[in-house]
Amino acid sequence: QSVLTQPASVSGSPGQSITISCTGTSSDVGDYNYVSWYQKHPGKAPKLMIYDVNKGPSGASNRFSGSKSGNTASLTISGLQAEDEADYYCCSYAGSGIWVFGGGTKLTVL
Amino acid sequence: QVQLQESGPGLVKPSETLSLTCAVSGYSISSGYYWGWIRQPPGKGLEWIGSGFHTGSANYNPSLKSRVTISVDTSKNQFSLKVTSVTAADTAVYYCARHSYGVASFFDSWGQGTLVTVSS
């Protein structure tokens, strides 16, 4: 069982926006601004999309944005495209040098 | 551009030790960053195993800590993972990654992953 809770699946049509939630506790997501998000296509390595809650790595698409409220972080993808269909994972620092991932969310572009 | 490549046996027998190496190119391990291992069991999500620093320090997932060792070899610019007393539950794709921790936190460069199957 993953420490961070994500919905198993979300879906949206091309051009729409979707949001994926990542719920932790006051000991991880709620206590640190060290939440990152990863996109993973089958058979491929994960790709960093957002770090430190809401920062985008250089070269990343600005259609991806992140936020946090209390113990829940969120990833929003705007202007959905077919290539956005993938699994998405959140990750948070949990103190004492420990990191935790969410269970992953499968995004389907209809 | 930093590149990482995992290597090691694809099949390990139960109760034996799983050993993997991650070769790093395009960046000197001793220049900074932590170096981490993450795994994904078949059909499941990602799990952080642990991260090591070039000074020899390392942090581990509490659920695996008693069986895991991560070491960093600056002379070969690579780092390694050992998991002892493996069972079928350790079957997974294992990824190595560069891990920023501190000013900004993320896993930004990943290896392609290597499947390790635990079976007799």
Short mmCIF file of C-alpha atoms in Angstrom, two decimals:
data_model
loop_
_atom_site.label_atom_id
_atom_site.label_comp_id
_atom_site.label_asym_id
_atom_site.label_seq_id
_atom_site.Cartn_x
_atom_site.Cartn_y
_atom_site.Cartn_z
CA GLN A 1 0.00 0.00 0.00
CA SER A 2 1.43 3.36 -1.08
CA VAL A 3 1.93 6.10 1.47
CA LEU A 4 0.50 8.82 -0.78
CA THR A 5 -3.03 8.32 -2.12
CA GLN A 6 -3.83 9.02 -5.76
CA PRO A 7 -6.97 8.21 -7.77
CA ALA A 8 -6.47 5.05 -9.78
CA SER A 9 -7.60 6.70 -13.00
CA VAL A 10 -8.71 9.96 -14.55
CA SER A 11 -9.77 10.80 -18.07
CA GLY A 12 -10.38 13.78 -20.29
CA SER A 13 -10.88 14.77 -23.87
CA PRO A 14 -8.27 16.52 -26.02
CA GLY A 15 -8.09 20.22 -25.19
CA GLN A 16 -9.65 19.81 -21.77
CA SER A 17 -7.95 20.19 -18.39
CA ILE A 18 -7.65 17.50 -15.74
CA THR A 19 -6.37 17.46 -12.18
CA ILE A 20 -4.77 14.57 -10.31
CA SER A 21 -4.71 14.67 -6.53
CA CYS A 22 -2.08 13.28 -4.19
CA THR A 23 -3.09 13.02 -0.54
CA GLY A 24 -0.57 12.48 2.21
CA THR A 25 -0.31 13.52 5.84
CA SER A 26 1.02 16.34 7.96
CA SER A 27 4.31 14.39 8.11
CA ASP A 28 4.98 14.44 4.39
CA VAL A 29 2.99 16.50 1.85
CA GLY A 30 1.64 18.81 4.53
CA ASP A 31 5.00 19.49 6.14
CA TYR A 32 7.34 20.03 3.19
CA ASN A 33 7.23 21.83 -0.14
CA TYR A 34 9.12 18.93 -1.70
CA VAL A 35 6.42 17.40 -3.87
CA SER A 36 7.34 16.26 -7.36
CA TRP A 37 5.37 14.67 -10.18
CA TYR A 38 6.50 12.11 -12.75
CA GLN A 39 5.02 10.98 -16.06
CA LYS A 40 5.58 7.35 -16.96
CA HIS A 41 4.77 5.71 -20.26
CA PRO A 42 4.74 1.87 -20.36
CA GLY A 43 8.22 0.45 -20.70
CA LYS A 44 9.84 3.85 -20.31
CA ALA A 45 11.64 5.56 -17.46
CA PRO A 46 9.72 8.13 -15.39
CA LYS A 47 10.04 11.75 -16.49
CA LEU A 48 10.10 14.69 -14.07
CA MET A 49 7.23 17.09 -14.79
CA ILE A 50 6.96 19.24 -11.64
CA TYR A 51 9.20 19.67 -8.59
CA ASP A 52 8.98 21.57 -5.30
CA VAL A 53 5.17 21.61 -5.61
CA ASN A 54 4.89 24.02 -8.53
CA LYS A 55 8.18 24.40 -10.40
CA GLY A 56 8.67 23.12 -13.91
CA PRO A 57 12.04 21.74 -15.02
CA SER A 58 13.70 23.53 -17.91
CA GLY A 59 12.33 22.41 -21.23
CA ALA A 60 9.13 21.02 -19.75
CA SER A 61 5.74 21.87 -21.16
CA ASN A 62 3.96 24.75 -19.42
CA ARG A 63 0.70 22.84 -19.79
CA PHE A 64 1.67 21.04 -16.58
CA SER A 65 1.27 22.86 -13.27
CA GLY A 66 1.30 21.90 -9.61
CA SER A 67 -0.19 23.16 -6.38
CA LYS A 68 -0.67 22.16 -2.77
CA SER A 69 -3.26 22.76 -0.08
CA GLY A 70 -2.75 21.24 3.33
CA ASN A 71 -1.94 17.55 2.99
CA THR A 72 -3.02 17.32 -0.66
CA ALA A 73 -0.95 18.18 -3.71
CA SER A 74 -2.37 18.42 -7.20
CA LEU A 75 -1.12 18.17 -10.77
CA THR A 76 -3.12 19.95 -13.45
CA ILE A 77 -2.67 19.28 -17.14
CA SER A 78 -4.27 21.84 -19.43
CA GLY A 79 -4.94 21.51 -23.16
CA LEU A 80 -4.86 17.70 -22.99
CA GLN A 81 -3.06 16.00 -25.83
CA ALA A 82 -2.98 12.37 -26.90
CA GLU A 83 0.66 12.05 -25.86
CA ASP A 84 -0.27 12.99 -22.28
CA GLU A 85 -1.85 9.54 -21.87
CA ALA A 86 0.40 7.86 -19.29
CA ASP A 87 0.70 6.99 -15.63
CA TYR A 88 1.45 9.85 -13.23
CA TYR A 89 3.14 9.53 -9.85
CA CYS A 90 3.55 12.02 -7.05
CA CYS A 91 6.48 11.92 -4.66
CA SER A 92 7.05 13.72 -1.37
CA TYR A 93 9.76 14.12 1.22
CA ALA A 94 8.67 12.56 4.51
CA GLY A 95 11.46 13.77 6.78
CA SER A 96 14.56 11.99 8.09
CA GLY A 97 15.90 11.46 4.58
CA ILE A 98 12.89 9.41 3.53
CA TRP A 99 10.93 9.78 0.29
CA VAL A 100 7.52 8.32 -0.56
CA PHE A 101 5.65 7.83 -3.81
CA GLY A 102 1.97 7.69 -4.57
CA GLY A 103 0.29 4.63 -6.05
CA GLY A 104 0.03 6.23 -9.47
CA THR A 105 -2.85 7.51 -11.62
CA LYS A 106 -3.61 6.28 -15.11
CA LEU A 107 -4.59 9.16 -17.39
CA THR A 108 -6.72 8.26 -20.39
CA VAL A 109 -7.19 10.78 -23.18
CA LEU A 110 -10.57 10.00 -24.70
CA GLN B 1 23.77 15.57 -20.53
CA VAL B 2 23.82 13.09 -17.68
CA GLN B 3 23.01 9.49 -18.56
CA LEU B 4 22.49 6.51 -16.26
CA GLN B 5 22.59 2.82 -17.13
CA GLU B 6 21.68 -0.07 -14.85
CA SER B 7 23.36 -3.46 -15.12
CA GLY B 8 23.19 -6.74 -13.25
CA PRO B 9 21.66 -10.22 -13.28
CA GLY B 10 18.07 -10.44 -14.49
CA LEU B 11 17.37 -13.56 -12.44
CA VAL B 12 18.11 -14.09 -8.75
CA LYS B 13 17.22 -17.10 -6.62
CA PRO B 14 15.14 -16.70 -3.47
CA SER B 15 17.17 -16.03 -0.31
CA GLU B 16 20.15 -14.83 -2.36
CA THR B 17 21.47 -11.29 -2.83
CA LEU B 18 20.37 -8.97 -5.63
CA SER B 19 23.21 -6.76 -6.89
CA LEU B 20 22.85 -3.95 -9.42
CA THR B 21 25.19 -1.25 -10.66
CA CYS B 22 24.35 2.12 -12.19
CA ALA B 23 26.99 3.66 -14.45
CA VAL B 24 26.83 7.45 -14.72
CA SER B 25 28.14 9.41 -17.71
CA GLY B 26 28.08 13.12 -18.48
CA TYR B 27 28.36 14.11 -14.82
CA SER B 28 30.82 13.44 -12.03
CA ILE B 29 29.19 11.65 -9.10
CA SER B 30 31.50 13.43 -6.69
CA SER B 31 30.25 16.85 -7.85
CA GLY B 32 27.07 16.56 -5.81
CA TYR B 33 23.53 15.20 -5.85
CA TYR B 34 22.33 12.06 -4.20
CA TRP B 35 22.06 8.86 -6.28
CA GLY B 36 18.92 6.83 -5.83
CA TRP B 37 17.28 3.52 -6.54
CA ILE B 38 13.55 3.16 -7.23
CA ARG B 39 11.67 0.01 -8.20
CA GLN B 40 8.35 -0.89 -9.78
CA PRO B 41 6.91 -4.38 -9.18
CA PRO B 42 4.82 -5.75 -12.05
CA GLY B 43 1.47 -3.98 -12.22
CA LYS B 44 2.26 -1.79 -9.22
CA GLY B 45 3.51 1.70 -8.48
CA LEU B 46 6.93 3.18 -7.86
CA GLU B 47 8.74 2.54 -4.59
CA TRP B 48 11.76 4.50 -3.38
CA ILE B 49 14.43 2.10 -2.14
CA GLY B 50 17.10 4.52 -1.00
CA SER B 51 19.62 7.19 -1.99
CA GLY B 52 23.35 7.49 -1.42
CA PHE B 53 25.84 10.36 -1.42
CA HIS B 54 29.45 10.31 -2.59
CA THR B 55 30.65 10.79 0.99
CA GLY B 56 29.31 7.37 1.85
CA SER B 57 26.15 8.40 3.63
CA ALA B 58 22.84 6.87 2.56
CA ASN B 59 19.15 6.91 3.45
CA TYR B 60 16.83 3.95 3.03
CA ASN B 61 13.16 3.13 2.87
CA PRO B 62 12.35 1.95 6.42
CA SER B 63 10.50 -1.08 5.03
CA LEU B 64 13.67 -2.28 3.27
CA LYS B 65 16.41 -0.82 5.44
CA SER B 66 17.47 -4.09 7.07
CA ARG B 67 18.18 -5.70 3.69
CA VAL B 68 19.47 -2.85 1.52
CA THR B 69 22.88 -1.26 0.99
CA ILE B 70 23.67 1.56 -1.45
CA SER B 71 27.27 2.47 -2.12
CA VAL B 72 28.87 5.09 -4.35
CA ASP B 73 32.17 4.49 -6.18
CA THR B 74 33.59 7.84 -7.30
CA SER B 75 36.62 6.23 -8.97
CA LYS B 76 34.35 4.39 -11.41
CA ASN B 77 31.62 7.07 -11.43
CA GLN B 78 28.99 4.51 -10.54
CA PHE B 79 26.82 3.47 -7.63
CA SER B 80 25.38 0.16 -6.61
CA LEU B 81 22.49 -1.53 -4.85
CA LYS B 82 22.48 -4.73 -2.84
CA VAL B 83 19.33 -6.35 -1.51
CA THR B 84 19.82 -9.42 0.65
CA SER B 85 17.49 -12.35 1.34
CA VAL B 86 15.30 -11.67 -1.68
CA THR B 87 11.85 -13.15 -2.19
CA ALA B 88 9.37 -13.08 -5.04
CA ALA B 89 8.13 -9.74 -3.67
CA ASP B 90 11.43 -8.19 -4.77
CA THR B 91 10.68 -8.96 -8.41
CA ALA B 92 10.51 -5.58 -10.12
CA VAL B 93 11.96 -3.21 -12.66
CA TYR B 94 14.76 -1.40 -10.85
CA TYR B 95 15.63 2.17 -11.82
CA CYS B 96 18.60 4.26 -10.82
CA ALA B 97 18.22 8.05 -10.76
CA ARG B 98 20.00 11.27 -9.93
CA HIS B 99 18.38 12.72 -6.82
CA SER B 100 18.44 16.40 -5.89
CA TYR B 101 17.77 16.91 -2.21
CA GLY B 102 17.92 20.22 -0.42
CA VAL B 103 17.63 23.48 -2.31
CA ALA B 104 15.35 21.73 -4.78
CA SER B 105 14.13 18.17 -4.60
CA PHE B 106 13.52 15.81 -7.47
CA PHE B 107 14.68 12.76 -9.38
CA ASP B 108 15.63 14.35 -12.70
CA SER B 109 17.65 11.81 -14.67
CA TRP B 110 16.75 8.14 -14.79
CA GLY B 111 18.20 4.96 -16.19
CA GLN B 112 16.08 2.91 -18.57
CA GLY B 113 15.38 0.34 -15.87
CA THR B 114 16.28 -3.31 -15.54
CA LEU B 115 13.92 -6.17 -14.75
CA VAL B 116 15.00 -8.43 -11.92
CA THR B 117 13.05 -11.62 -11.40
CA VAL B 118 13.35 -13.60 -8.18
CA SER B 119 12.71 -17.25 -8.92
CA SER B 120 14.30 -20.62 -8.40
#
